[in-house]
């Protein structure tokens, strides 16, 4: 019982319905966006503006980390269409220009954000593509699978059992986690799907499934040809999205889910003799007390022997990974992570847009397509993972 794996998932009738629905919504929302544009302040850059420029932080080692194999990774909560433009309340993102939320606009900006930071001058070619892209809140997997497949990626998708996107203006939508990898450099040897177990109201573990999921993939480096030449040790790579409830009970639930994820990743690594583990997730959990409850999920990471790629290079987590305004409530904190085992080196990480760049409406906006920033890192897998060809 594994998630569907494909270069492009084909469901013509469903795709046609989604395109019709989204196009209709675009026509309905566009006049509203044009009318409201004068009220959006510095976010009213318009649909032709550039994405926020971002800078890289690199390891102080000179030259950069030697040995091992470079692995470029993107972690990105892309903001579900059903939780924004197609939500009757726009997901609460009323400070954003309405047209900037429409899927036909955002989807190409999402791809730009994934790919444009890697090559010199944003060069968009395969040589500069990340090897792994991990996404949350994907409710247009068909479209992503087609676009990513055309760029040389295979992918897997696991929807939430009861996606809130189903309650949007397009009830055929369902969001979940997606994982993509370059087929000419990585082979996928096995998949494990995880549906986390809930805690009871009084904090006891139960066997009742929650609405949060994870994908764990057993991967192996391969040569640049047919993908059959390997021989190096496998590595485990995962993607997940933890409970969003922002209170003490929710934090206990996130800690419980984090322990399940890290335990499953450890068991998978032991079973396959993995030389490294990399987990990409929207944990919905801050590293420090930013609300009215202490962190419980983030400390589990170190207890399991993993570390944050960003924190290990920067000396601490970035200032934020999500910065949004819903009505009068503004939140700015770090809740997204690329986690790595001790064997994995961290060569560089992509920094968030600066405070001065971000407009008064915060994220999303014309210049950024999600309420979460993408995390992007150049990692180094250990020598044991290197391809061994005869």
Short mmCIF file of N, CA and C in Angstrom, two decimals, residues 39-213:
data_model
loop_
_atom_site.label_atom_id
_atom_site.label_comp_id
_atom_site.label_asym_id
_atom_site.label_seq_id
_atom_site.Cartn_x
_atom_site.Cartn_y
_atom_site.Cartn_z
N UNK A 39 -5.53 49.67 -2.72
CA UNK A 39 -5.57 49.62 -1.26
C UNK A 39 -4.54 48.68 -0.68
N UNK A 40 -3.66 48.13 -1.50
CA UNK A 40 -2.76 47.09 -1.01
C UNK A 40 -1.36 47.61 -0.72
N UNK A 41 -1.14 48.89 -0.78
CA UNK A 41 0.13 49.46 -0.36
C UNK A 41 1.29 48.97 -1.18
N UNK A 42 2.41 48.67 -0.51
CA UNK A 42 3.64 48.32 -1.21
C UNK A 42 3.58 46.95 -1.85
N UNK A 43 2.53 46.17 -1.55
CA UNK A 43 2.39 44.86 -2.20
C UNK A 43 1.83 45.00 -3.61
N UNK A 44 1.36 46.18 -3.98
CA UNK A 44 0.69 46.34 -5.27
C UNK A 44 1.70 46.54 -6.38
N UNK A 45 2.68 45.65 -6.47
CA UNK A 45 3.69 45.73 -7.52
C UNK A 45 3.14 45.27 -8.85
N UNK A 46 2.10 44.47 -8.84
CA UNK A 46 1.50 44.00 -10.07
C UNK A 46 2.02 42.64 -10.49
N UNK A 47 1.31 41.97 -11.38
CA UNK A 47 1.63 40.59 -11.74
C UNK A 47 2.95 40.41 -12.48
N UNK A 48 3.52 41.48 -13.04
CA UNK A 48 4.76 41.33 -13.80
C UNK A 48 6.01 41.59 -12.97
N UNK A 49 5.85 41.84 -11.69
CA UNK A 49 7.02 42.14 -10.85
C UNK A 49 7.85 40.88 -10.61
N UNK A 50 9.09 41.09 -10.20
CA UNK A 50 9.99 39.97 -9.92
C UNK A 50 9.76 39.42 -8.52
N UNK A 51 10.12 38.16 -8.34
CA UNK A 51 10.13 37.57 -7.01
C UNK A 51 11.13 38.31 -6.13
N UNK A 52 10.94 38.21 -4.82
CA UNK A 52 11.92 38.78 -3.90
C UNK A 52 13.30 38.17 -4.17
N UNK A 53 14.30 39.02 -4.24
CA UNK A 53 15.68 38.54 -4.35
C UNK A 53 16.10 37.93 -3.02
N UNK A 54 16.88 36.87 -3.09
CA UNK A 54 17.35 36.21 -1.87
C UNK A 54 18.83 35.90 -1.99
N UNK A 55 19.50 35.85 -0.85
CA UNK A 55 20.94 35.63 -0.82
C UNK A 55 21.26 34.27 -0.20
N UNK A 56 22.44 33.76 -0.58
CA UNK A 56 22.91 32.49 -0.03
C UNK A 56 23.90 32.73 1.11
N UNK A 57 23.79 31.91 2.14
CA UNK A 57 24.82 31.85 3.18
C UNK A 57 25.60 30.56 2.96
N UNK A 58 26.92 30.66 2.97
CA UNK A 58 27.75 29.50 2.65
C UNK A 58 28.67 29.15 3.81
N UNK A 59 29.07 27.89 3.83
CA UNK A 59 29.97 27.46 4.89
C UNK A 59 31.25 28.29 4.87
N UNK A 60 31.78 28.65 6.03
CA UNK A 60 33.02 29.42 6.05
C UNK A 60 34.25 28.64 5.60
N UNK A 61 34.08 27.32 5.42
CA UNK A 61 35.20 26.51 4.96
C UNK A 61 35.64 26.96 3.58
N UNK A 62 36.92 27.15 3.40
CA UNK A 62 37.49 27.51 2.10
C UNK A 62 38.59 26.53 1.75
N UNK A 63 38.45 25.78 0.64
CA UNK A 63 37.30 25.75 -0.26
C UNK A 63 36.09 25.10 0.38
N UNK A 64 34.92 25.12 -0.29
CA UNK A 64 33.73 24.50 0.26
C UNK A 64 33.97 23.03 0.59
N UNK A 65 33.03 22.45 1.30
CA UNK A 65 33.16 21.08 1.78
C UNK A 65 33.61 20.14 0.67
N UNK A 66 34.63 19.37 0.95
CA UNK A 66 35.14 18.41 -0.02
C UNK A 66 34.61 17.02 0.30
N UNK A 67 34.68 16.13 -0.66
CA UNK A 67 34.26 14.76 -0.44
C UNK A 67 32.75 14.62 -0.52
N UNK A 68 32.31 13.38 -0.56
CA UNK A 68 30.89 13.11 -0.62
C UNK A 68 30.28 13.53 -1.94
N UNK A 69 28.97 13.65 -1.93
CA UNK A 69 28.22 13.96 -3.16
C UNK A 69 27.28 15.12 -2.87
N UNK A 70 27.29 16.11 -3.74
CA UNK A 70 26.42 17.26 -3.57
C UNK A 70 24.96 16.87 -3.81
N UNK A 71 24.10 17.32 -2.93
CA UNK A 71 22.66 17.08 -3.05
C UNK A 71 21.95 18.40 -2.75
N UNK A 72 21.30 18.96 -3.77
CA UNK A 72 20.58 20.22 -3.61
C UNK A 72 19.11 19.91 -3.31
N UNK A 73 18.62 20.49 -2.22
CA UNK A 73 17.30 20.14 -1.69
C UNK A 73 16.45 21.39 -1.53
N UNK A 74 15.17 21.28 -1.93
CA UNK A 74 14.19 22.34 -1.72
C UNK A 74 13.08 21.80 -0.83
N UNK A 75 12.74 22.56 0.20
CA UNK A 75 11.60 22.28 1.07
C UNK A 75 10.65 23.48 0.96
N UNK A 76 9.34 23.22 0.65
CA UNK A 76 8.47 24.35 0.35
C UNK A 76 7.01 23.99 0.63
N UNK A 77 6.38 24.71 1.54
CA UNK A 77 4.92 24.67 1.68
C UNK A 77 4.37 25.67 0.66
N UNK A 78 3.69 25.16 -0.37
CA UNK A 78 3.32 25.98 -1.53
C UNK A 78 1.98 26.69 -1.37
N UNK A 79 1.30 26.53 -0.26
CA UNK A 79 -0.01 27.14 0.03
C UNK A 79 -1.08 26.57 -0.90
N UNK A 80 -1.91 25.72 -0.35
CA UNK A 80 -2.94 25.05 -1.13
C UNK A 80 -3.90 26.06 -1.75
N UNK A 81 -4.30 25.79 -2.98
CA UNK A 81 -5.30 26.61 -3.66
C UNK A 81 -6.62 26.61 -2.89
N UNK A 82 -6.97 25.45 -2.36
CA UNK A 82 -8.21 25.33 -1.59
C UNK A 82 -8.18 26.04 -0.26
N UNK A 83 -7.00 26.47 0.17
CA UNK A 83 -6.86 27.20 1.43
C UNK A 83 -6.54 28.67 1.19
N UNK A 84 -6.68 29.11 -0.05
CA UNK A 84 -6.40 30.52 -0.37
C UNK A 84 -7.45 31.02 -1.36
N UNK A 85 -7.13 31.07 -2.66
CA UNK A 85 -8.06 31.67 -3.63
C UNK A 85 -9.41 30.96 -3.68
N UNK A 86 -9.43 29.64 -3.53
CA UNK A 86 -10.68 28.90 -3.64
C UNK A 86 -11.35 28.64 -2.29
N UNK A 87 -10.80 29.22 -1.25
CA UNK A 87 -11.48 29.20 0.04
C UNK A 87 -12.48 30.37 0.06
N UNK A 88 -13.71 30.15 0.53
CA UNK A 88 -14.68 31.24 0.53
C UNK A 88 -14.20 32.49 1.27
N UNK A 89 -13.32 32.31 2.25
CA UNK A 89 -12.78 33.45 3.00
C UNK A 89 -11.36 33.79 2.58
N UNK A 90 -10.92 33.26 1.44
CA UNK A 90 -9.56 33.49 0.92
C UNK A 90 -8.48 33.04 1.90
N UNK A 91 -8.82 32.08 2.76
CA UNK A 91 -7.85 31.60 3.72
C UNK A 91 -7.46 32.64 4.76
N UNK A 92 -8.22 33.73 4.83
CA UNK A 92 -7.88 34.81 5.73
C UNK A 92 -6.88 35.79 5.17
N UNK A 93 -6.39 35.54 3.94
CA UNK A 93 -5.35 36.39 3.35
C UNK A 93 -5.96 37.62 2.68
N UNK A 94 -6.71 38.36 3.45
CA UNK A 94 -7.41 39.52 2.91
C UNK A 94 -6.49 40.71 2.70
N UNK A 95 -5.27 40.67 3.22
CA UNK A 95 -4.31 41.75 2.98
C UNK A 95 -3.59 41.57 1.65
N UNK A 96 -3.70 40.39 1.06
CA UNK A 96 -3.04 40.13 -0.22
C UNK A 96 -3.94 40.60 -1.36
N UNK A 97 -3.36 41.14 -2.44
CA UNK A 97 -4.17 41.42 -3.63
C UNK A 97 -4.85 40.14 -4.09
N UNK A 98 -6.14 40.18 -4.30
CA UNK A 98 -6.88 38.94 -4.52
C UNK A 98 -6.40 38.19 -5.75
N UNK A 99 -6.08 38.90 -6.80
CA UNK A 99 -5.63 38.23 -8.02
C UNK A 99 -4.30 37.52 -7.81
N UNK A 100 -3.50 38.00 -6.87
CA UNK A 100 -2.21 37.35 -6.60
C UNK A 100 -2.37 35.98 -5.99
N UNK A 101 -3.57 35.66 -5.49
CA UNK A 101 -3.84 34.35 -4.90
C UNK A 101 -4.31 33.32 -5.92
N UNK A 102 -4.72 33.78 -7.09
CA UNK A 102 -5.31 32.87 -8.08
C UNK A 102 -4.26 31.88 -8.58
N UNK A 103 -4.69 30.61 -8.69
CA UNK A 103 -3.76 29.54 -9.00
C UNK A 103 -3.01 29.76 -10.31
N UNK A 104 -3.69 30.22 -11.37
CA UNK A 104 -3.01 30.41 -12.64
C UNK A 104 -1.86 31.40 -12.54
N UNK A 105 -1.94 32.32 -11.61
CA UNK A 105 -0.83 33.24 -11.39
C UNK A 105 0.23 32.61 -10.49
N UNK A 106 -0.21 32.04 -9.40
CA UNK A 106 0.76 31.56 -8.40
C UNK A 106 1.57 30.37 -8.87
N UNK A 107 0.98 29.50 -9.67
CA UNK A 107 1.65 28.23 -9.98
C UNK A 107 2.99 28.45 -10.69
N UNK A 108 3.06 29.40 -11.60
CA UNK A 108 4.32 29.65 -12.29
C UNK A 108 5.32 30.36 -11.37
N UNK A 109 4.83 31.16 -10.46
CA UNK A 109 5.71 31.80 -9.48
C UNK A 109 6.30 30.77 -8.53
N UNK A 110 5.51 29.76 -8.20
CA UNK A 110 6.02 28.68 -7.34
C UNK A 110 7.19 27.96 -8.01
N UNK A 111 7.04 27.66 -9.29
CA UNK A 111 8.15 27.03 -10.02
C UNK A 111 9.35 27.95 -10.10
N UNK A 112 9.10 29.24 -10.34
CA UNK A 112 10.22 30.20 -10.36
C UNK A 112 10.97 30.18 -9.04
N UNK A 113 10.23 30.14 -7.93
CA UNK A 113 10.87 30.14 -6.62
C UNK A 113 11.67 28.86 -6.42
N UNK A 114 11.18 27.74 -6.89
CA UNK A 114 11.89 26.47 -6.72
C UNK A 114 13.19 26.45 -7.52
N UNK A 115 13.17 27.00 -8.74
CA UNK A 115 14.29 26.80 -9.65
C UNK A 115 15.20 28.02 -9.86
N UNK A 116 14.75 29.21 -9.60
CA UNK A 116 15.48 30.39 -10.07
C UNK A 116 16.67 30.79 -9.21
N UNK A 117 16.83 30.22 -8.03
CA UNK A 117 17.90 30.66 -7.14
C UNK A 117 19.20 29.87 -7.30
N UNK A 118 19.20 28.83 -8.13
CA UNK A 118 20.34 27.92 -8.14
C UNK A 118 21.44 28.31 -9.11
N UNK A 119 21.10 28.58 -10.34
CA UNK A 119 22.13 28.85 -11.34
C UNK A 119 22.55 30.29 -11.37
N UNK A 120 23.65 30.56 -12.03
CA UNK A 120 24.11 31.93 -12.23
C UNK A 120 23.06 32.69 -13.03
N UNK A 121 22.69 33.87 -12.55
CA UNK A 121 21.69 34.72 -13.21
C UNK A 121 20.37 33.98 -13.38
N UNK A 122 20.06 33.11 -12.41
CA UNK A 122 18.78 32.39 -12.49
C UNK A 122 18.68 31.47 -13.68
N UNK A 123 19.79 30.96 -14.16
CA UNK A 123 19.80 30.12 -15.36
C UNK A 123 18.92 28.90 -15.14
N UNK A 124 17.96 28.72 -16.02
CA UNK A 124 16.96 27.66 -15.87
C UNK A 124 17.30 26.48 -16.78
N UNK A 125 18.28 25.69 -16.36
CA UNK A 125 18.61 24.48 -17.11
C UNK A 125 18.85 23.34 -16.14
N UNK A 126 18.84 22.13 -16.67
CA UNK A 126 18.93 20.96 -15.82
C UNK A 126 20.17 20.90 -14.96
N UNK A 127 21.27 21.47 -15.44
CA UNK A 127 22.51 21.42 -14.68
C UNK A 127 22.38 22.11 -13.33
N UNK A 128 21.50 23.10 -13.26
CA UNK A 128 21.37 23.88 -12.03
C UNK A 128 20.11 23.54 -11.25
N UNK A 129 19.41 22.48 -11.62
CA UNK A 129 18.20 22.10 -10.91
C UNK A 129 18.54 21.40 -9.60
N UNK A 130 17.74 21.58 -8.56
CA UNK A 130 17.92 20.79 -7.33
C UNK A 130 17.63 19.32 -7.61
N UNK A 131 18.31 18.46 -6.87
CA UNK A 131 18.09 17.01 -7.06
C UNK A 131 16.79 16.55 -6.40
N UNK A 132 16.38 17.22 -5.32
CA UNK A 132 15.20 16.80 -4.56
C UNK A 132 14.34 18.02 -4.26
N UNK A 133 13.03 17.88 -4.45
CA UNK A 133 12.07 18.94 -4.13
C UNK A 133 10.96 18.31 -3.29
N UNK A 134 10.78 18.82 -2.07
CA UNK A 134 9.77 18.32 -1.14
C UNK A 134 8.74 19.42 -0.90
N UNK A 135 7.46 19.10 -1.08
CA UNK A 135 6.40 20.10 -1.02
C UNK A 135 5.28 19.67 -0.08
N UNK A 136 4.68 20.67 0.58
CA UNK A 136 3.46 20.46 1.37
C UNK A 136 2.34 21.33 0.81
N UNK A 137 1.11 21.00 1.23
CA UNK A 137 -0.11 21.70 0.80
C UNK A 137 -0.27 21.68 -0.73
N UNK A 138 0.11 20.59 -1.33
CA UNK A 138 -0.06 20.41 -2.78
C UNK A 138 -1.47 19.91 -3.04
N UNK A 139 -2.31 20.72 -3.69
CA UNK A 139 -3.63 20.22 -4.09
C UNK A 139 -3.85 20.32 -5.61
N UNK A 140 -2.75 20.52 -6.35
CA UNK A 140 -2.75 20.41 -7.81
C UNK A 140 -1.58 19.51 -8.21
N UNK A 141 -1.55 18.30 -7.68
CA UNK A 141 -0.42 17.41 -7.96
C UNK A 141 -0.32 17.09 -9.45
N UNK A 142 -1.44 16.93 -10.11
CA UNK A 142 -1.40 16.62 -11.55
C UNK A 142 -0.56 17.66 -12.29
N UNK A 143 -0.81 18.92 -11.99
CA UNK A 143 -0.08 19.99 -12.67
C UNK A 143 1.40 19.96 -12.30
N UNK A 144 1.71 19.83 -11.02
CA UNK A 144 3.11 19.76 -10.60
C UNK A 144 3.81 18.56 -11.23
N UNK A 145 3.14 17.41 -11.26
CA UNK A 145 3.77 16.21 -11.82
C UNK A 145 4.11 16.40 -13.29
N UNK A 146 3.22 17.06 -14.03
CA UNK A 146 3.52 17.33 -15.43
C UNK A 146 4.68 18.28 -15.62
N UNK A 147 4.67 19.37 -14.86
CA UNK A 147 5.74 20.36 -14.97
C UNK A 147 7.08 19.79 -14.51
N UNK A 148 7.07 19.08 -13.41
CA UNK A 148 8.30 18.49 -12.89
C UNK A 148 8.78 17.35 -13.78
N UNK A 149 7.84 16.56 -14.30
CA UNK A 149 8.22 15.48 -15.20
C UNK A 149 8.92 15.99 -16.44
N UNK A 150 8.44 17.11 -16.97
CA UNK A 150 9.07 17.70 -18.16
C UNK A 150 10.47 18.21 -17.86
N UNK A 151 10.77 18.44 -16.60
CA UNK A 151 12.10 18.90 -16.19
C UNK A 151 12.99 17.77 -15.72
N UNK A 152 12.53 16.52 -15.85
CA UNK A 152 13.38 15.38 -15.54
C UNK A 152 13.17 14.77 -14.17
N UNK A 153 12.01 15.01 -13.55
CA UNK A 153 11.75 14.49 -12.21
C UNK A 153 10.69 13.41 -12.23
N UNK A 154 10.84 12.45 -11.33
CA UNK A 154 9.77 11.55 -10.96
C UNK A 154 9.21 12.03 -9.62
N UNK A 155 7.99 11.61 -9.31
CA UNK A 155 7.37 12.12 -8.09
C UNK A 155 6.42 11.15 -7.45
N UNK A 156 6.06 11.47 -6.21
CA UNK A 156 5.11 10.69 -5.43
C UNK A 156 4.26 11.67 -4.64
N UNK A 157 3.00 11.32 -4.45
CA UNK A 157 2.06 12.21 -3.76
C UNK A 157 1.26 11.40 -2.75
N UNK A 158 1.04 11.99 -1.58
CA UNK A 158 0.22 11.36 -0.55
C UNK A 158 -0.74 12.41 0.01
N UNK A 159 -2.04 12.31 -0.30
CA UNK A 159 -2.99 13.31 0.20
C UNK A 159 -3.33 13.07 1.66
N UNK A 160 -3.80 14.11 2.32
CA UNK A 160 -4.33 13.97 3.67
C UNK A 160 -5.64 13.17 3.61
N UNK A 161 -5.92 12.38 4.63
CA UNK A 161 -7.16 11.59 4.60
C UNK A 161 -8.42 12.45 4.50
N UNK A 162 -8.40 13.62 5.14
CA UNK A 162 -9.57 14.50 5.12
C UNK A 162 -9.10 15.92 4.85
N UNK A 163 -8.63 16.15 3.64
CA UNK A 163 -8.04 17.44 3.29
C UNK A 163 -9.05 18.57 3.41
N UNK A 164 -8.68 19.67 4.05
CA UNK A 164 -9.58 20.83 4.11
C UNK A 164 -9.85 21.44 2.74
N UNK A 165 -9.00 21.15 1.75
CA UNK A 165 -9.26 21.66 0.40
C UNK A 165 -10.55 21.11 -0.19
N UNK A 166 -11.00 19.96 0.30
CA UNK A 166 -12.26 19.40 -0.19
C UNK A 166 -13.45 20.29 0.18
N UNK A 167 -13.26 21.15 1.17
CA UNK A 167 -14.35 22.04 1.59
C UNK A 167 -14.23 23.41 0.93
N UNK A 168 -13.41 23.50 -0.11
CA UNK A 168 -13.23 24.75 -0.84
C UNK A 168 -14.29 24.88 -1.93
N UNK A 169 -14.18 25.91 -2.75
CA UNK A 169 -15.10 26.09 -3.87
C UNK A 169 -14.91 25.03 -4.95
N UNK A 170 -13.81 24.26 -4.87
CA UNK A 170 -13.58 23.12 -5.76
C UNK A 170 -13.42 21.87 -4.89
N UNK A 171 -14.50 21.14 -4.62
CA UNK A 171 -14.43 20.00 -3.70
C UNK A 171 -13.65 18.81 -4.24
N UNK A 172 -13.19 18.87 -5.49
CA UNK A 172 -12.36 17.78 -5.99
C UNK A 172 -10.91 17.92 -5.54
N UNK A 173 -10.54 19.06 -4.99
CA UNK A 173 -9.17 19.26 -4.55
C UNK A 173 -8.90 18.52 -3.25
N UNK A 174 -7.69 18.04 -3.09
CA UNK A 174 -7.23 17.48 -1.82
C UNK A 174 -5.74 17.74 -1.71
N UNK A 175 -5.33 18.30 -0.59
CA UNK A 175 -3.92 18.65 -0.45
C UNK A 175 -3.18 17.57 0.32
N UNK A 176 -1.87 17.55 0.12
CA UNK A 176 -1.03 16.58 0.78
C UNK A 176 0.43 16.88 0.52
N UNK A 177 1.27 15.89 0.76
CA UNK A 177 2.72 16.03 0.59
C UNK A 177 3.14 15.42 -0.74
N UNK A 178 4.12 16.05 -1.37
CA UNK A 178 4.68 15.54 -2.63
C UNK A 178 6.20 15.55 -2.53
N UNK A 179 6.80 14.57 -3.17
CA UNK A 179 8.26 14.45 -3.20
C UNK A 179 8.68 14.19 -4.64
N UNK A 180 9.63 14.99 -5.13
CA UNK A 180 10.16 14.84 -6.49
C UNK A 180 11.67 14.66 -6.44
N UNK A 181 12.20 13.85 -7.36
CA UNK A 181 13.64 13.64 -7.43
C UNK A 181 14.05 13.52 -8.90
N UNK A 182 15.27 13.97 -9.21
CA UNK A 182 15.77 13.90 -10.58
C UNK A 182 16.04 12.46 -10.95
N UNK A 183 15.38 12.02 -12.01
CA UNK A 183 15.47 10.60 -12.35
C UNK A 183 16.81 10.20 -12.92
N UNK A 184 17.60 11.15 -13.42
CA UNK A 184 18.90 10.78 -13.99
C UNK A 184 20.01 10.75 -12.96
N UNK A 185 19.70 11.01 -11.70
CA UNK A 185 20.74 10.97 -10.68
C UNK A 185 20.37 10.23 -9.42
N UNK A 186 19.08 9.92 -9.26
CA UNK A 186 18.60 9.26 -8.05
C UNK A 186 17.61 8.17 -8.43
N UNK A 187 17.75 7.01 -7.82
CA UNK A 187 16.76 5.95 -7.97
C UNK A 187 16.01 5.79 -6.66
N UNK A 188 14.75 5.49 -6.75
CA UNK A 188 13.91 5.28 -5.58
C UNK A 188 13.73 3.78 -5.38
N UNK A 189 14.24 3.27 -4.26
CA UNK A 189 14.23 1.82 -4.01
C UNK A 189 13.02 1.36 -3.21
N UNK A 190 12.34 2.27 -2.54
CA UNK A 190 11.18 1.87 -1.73
C UNK A 190 10.51 3.07 -1.10
N UNK A 191 9.22 2.92 -0.80
CA UNK A 191 8.43 3.98 -0.21
C UNK A 191 7.68 3.48 1.02
N UNK A 192 7.55 4.35 1.98
CA UNK A 192 6.72 4.07 3.15
C UNK A 192 5.79 5.27 3.35
N UNK A 193 4.51 4.98 3.51
CA UNK A 193 3.55 6.04 3.80
C UNK A 193 3.20 6.00 5.28
N UNK A 194 3.04 7.16 5.85
CA UNK A 194 2.77 7.26 7.28
C UNK A 194 1.52 8.11 7.49
N UNK A 195 0.59 7.59 8.25
CA UNK A 195 -0.53 8.38 8.77
C UNK A 195 -0.37 8.40 10.28
N UNK A 196 -0.09 9.56 10.81
CA UNK A 196 0.22 9.66 12.24
C UNK A 196 -0.97 9.26 13.11
N UNK A 197 -0.66 8.76 14.29
CA UNK A 197 -1.68 8.42 15.28
C UNK A 197 -1.94 9.63 16.17
N UNK A 198 -3.19 9.77 16.56
CA UNK A 198 -3.60 10.90 17.40
C UNK A 198 -3.25 10.68 18.87
N UNK A 199 -3.22 11.79 19.60
CA UNK A 199 -3.26 11.75 21.05
C UNK A 199 -4.72 11.91 21.50
N UNK A 200 -5.07 11.31 22.60
CA UNK A 200 -6.40 11.52 23.18
C UNK A 200 -6.45 12.92 23.79
N UNK A 201 -7.64 13.44 24.11
CA UNK A 201 -7.75 14.77 24.71
C UNK A 201 -6.92 14.94 25.99
N UNK A 202 -6.72 13.84 26.72
CA UNK A 202 -5.90 13.93 27.93
C UNK A 202 -4.43 13.58 27.68
N UNK A 203 -4.03 13.49 26.39
CA UNK A 203 -2.62 13.34 26.06
C UNK A 203 -2.11 11.93 25.97
N UNK A 204 -2.98 10.93 25.92
CA UNK A 204 -2.54 9.54 25.81
C UNK A 204 -2.48 9.10 24.35
N UNK A 205 -1.46 8.33 23.96
CA UNK A 205 -1.39 7.84 22.58
C UNK A 205 -2.58 6.93 22.26
N UNK A 206 -3.09 7.04 21.05
CA UNK A 206 -4.18 6.18 20.59
C UNK A 206 -3.77 5.56 19.26
N UNK A 207 -4.59 4.66 18.76
CA UNK A 207 -4.40 4.07 17.44
C UNK A 207 -5.24 4.78 16.39
N UNK A 208 -5.93 5.83 16.77
CA UNK A 208 -6.78 6.57 15.84
C UNK A 208 -5.93 7.39 14.89
N UNK A 209 -6.13 7.27 13.57
CA UNK A 209 -5.31 8.04 12.62
C UNK A 209 -5.65 9.52 12.67
N UNK A 210 -4.63 10.34 12.48
CA UNK A 210 -4.82 11.79 12.39
C UNK A 210 -4.98 12.18 10.93
N UNK A 211 -5.03 13.48 10.68
CA UNK A 211 -5.16 13.97 9.30
C UNK A 211 -3.82 14.38 8.72
N UNK A 212 -2.73 14.11 9.43
CA UNK A 212 -1.40 14.49 8.95
C UNK A 212 -0.67 13.25 8.45
N UNK A 213 0.18 13.46 7.42
CA UNK A 213 0.83 12.33 6.75
C UNK A 213 2.31 12.62 6.51
#
